[in-house]
């Protein structure tokens, strides 16, 4: 059982990810949402988050800055980047900064289960 934080500037995408997580049959207790890295950091305060799913391109604080902040606080929660970018460079940078993995949009509940099952 675990709590998941979804960080994406698109509320529609957050809903899609949330629904897909439920459909994937993963053992999830609560799903928290944030519109950017700054909001995500404040959402994490005082909560137990077991998995973070984050977009890369967001206003205010993008996914890369968010990873750096989370890792800078000594938080070891798995962070999986959700991205439309085929750009391997930005994903490499995300992994180098502490991201655990990445999933490309669009994805299926089965793909989420496959990627995230071992992390929750």
C-alpha positions as a printed Julia matrix, in Angstrom:
120×3 Matrix{Float64}:
  0.0    0.0     0.0
  1.27   3.45   -0.77
  0.62   7.11   -1.38
  1.35   8.6    -4.8
  2.04  12.23   -5.73
  1.28  13.23   -9.33
  3.0   16.43  -10.48
  1.8   17.81  -13.82
  0.7   21.28  -14.92
 -2.26  19.76  -16.8
 -5.17  18.9   -14.48
 -6.56  16.68  -17.26
 -3.31  14.72  -17.4
 -3.29  14.37  -13.6
 -6.79  12.87  -13.77
 -5.77  10.49  -16.58
 -2.7    9.34  -14.63
 -4.74   8.93  -11.46
 -7.4    6.86  -13.24
 -4.74   4.75  -14.97
 -3.05   4.05  -11.63
 -6.34   2.78  -10.2
 -7.02   0.7   -13.34
 -3.52  -0.8   -13.12
 -4.56  -2.48   -9.89
 -1.61  -1.11   -7.92
 -1.84  -1.05   -4.13
 -2.48   2.66   -3.68
 -3.97   4.38   -0.64
 -4.06   8.08   -1.52
 -3.24  10.03   -4.66
 -2.1   13.64   -4.19
 -1.84  16.13   -7.04
  0.28  19.21   -7.7
  0.49  21.56  -10.68
  4.24  22.23  -10.52
  7.34  21.48   -8.47
  6.75  24.28   -5.96
  3.21  23.08   -5.22
  4.5   19.48   -5.06
  7.11  20.36   -2.42
  4.48  21.96   -0.2
  2.08  19.04   -0.8
  4.78  16.64    0.43
  5.2   18.46    3.75
  4.1   16.23    6.62
  2.89  13.41    4.36
  4.27   9.99    3.61
  4.71   9.79   -0.16
  5.8    6.39   -1.5
  6.01   7.25   -5.19
  6.24  10.48   -7.2
  5.15  10.71  -10.84
  6.33  13.97  -12.35
  6.11  15.73  -15.69
  9.29  17.43  -16.9
  7.93  20.56  -18.6
  6.04  22.69  -16.07
  5.9   26.39  -15.19
  7.42  27.87  -11.98
  9.54  24.8   -11.17
 10.08  22.11  -13.8
 10.59  18.4   -13.2
 14.39  18.59  -13.18
 14.47  21.36  -10.57
 11.86  19.47   -8.55
 14.03  16.3    -8.51
 17.05  18.33   -7.38
 15.02  19.88   -4.52
 13.57  16.54   -3.38
 16.96  14.81   -3.47
 18.56  17.86   -1.83
 16.24  17.34    1.15
 17.52  13.77    1.44
 14.2   12.24    0.35
 14.71   8.86   -1.32
 11.15   8.35   -2.59
 11.17   6.85   -6.12
 10.52   9.53   -8.75
  9.27   8.43  -12.18
  9.23  11.04  -14.93
  6.2   11.1   -17.2
  7.04  12.79  -20.46
  6.1   13.2   -24.1
  9.67  14.08  -24.94
 11.55  11.58  -27.02
 14.66  13.53  -26.04
 16.95  11.05  -24.34
 19.2   13.88  -23.11
 16.62  15.38  -20.77
 15.69  11.92  -19.45
 19.38  11.15  -18.85
 19.66  14.42  -16.95
 16.59  13.48  -14.89
 18.06  10.06  -14.06
 21.44  11.63  -13.22
 19.67  14.0   -10.82
 17.93  11.16   -9.0
 14.89  10.09  -11.03
 14.24   6.35  -10.78
 12.69   5.76  -14.19
 10.54   7.32  -16.92
  7.29   6.55  -18.71
  6.36   8.08  -22.06
  2.87   9.44  -22.74
  0.56   7.99  -23.89
  0.7    4.9   -21.69
 -1.65   2.09  -20.7
 -2.57   0.87  -17.2
 -0.6   -2.31  -18.01
  2.53  -0.27  -18.74
  2.08   1.59  -15.44
  1.69  -1.69  -13.58
  4.82  -3.07  -15.23
  6.94   0.03  -14.47
  5.57   0.93  -11.05
  4.62  -2.43   -9.52
  8.1   -2.94   -8.11
  8.27   0.59   -6.67
  5.12   0.53   -4.52
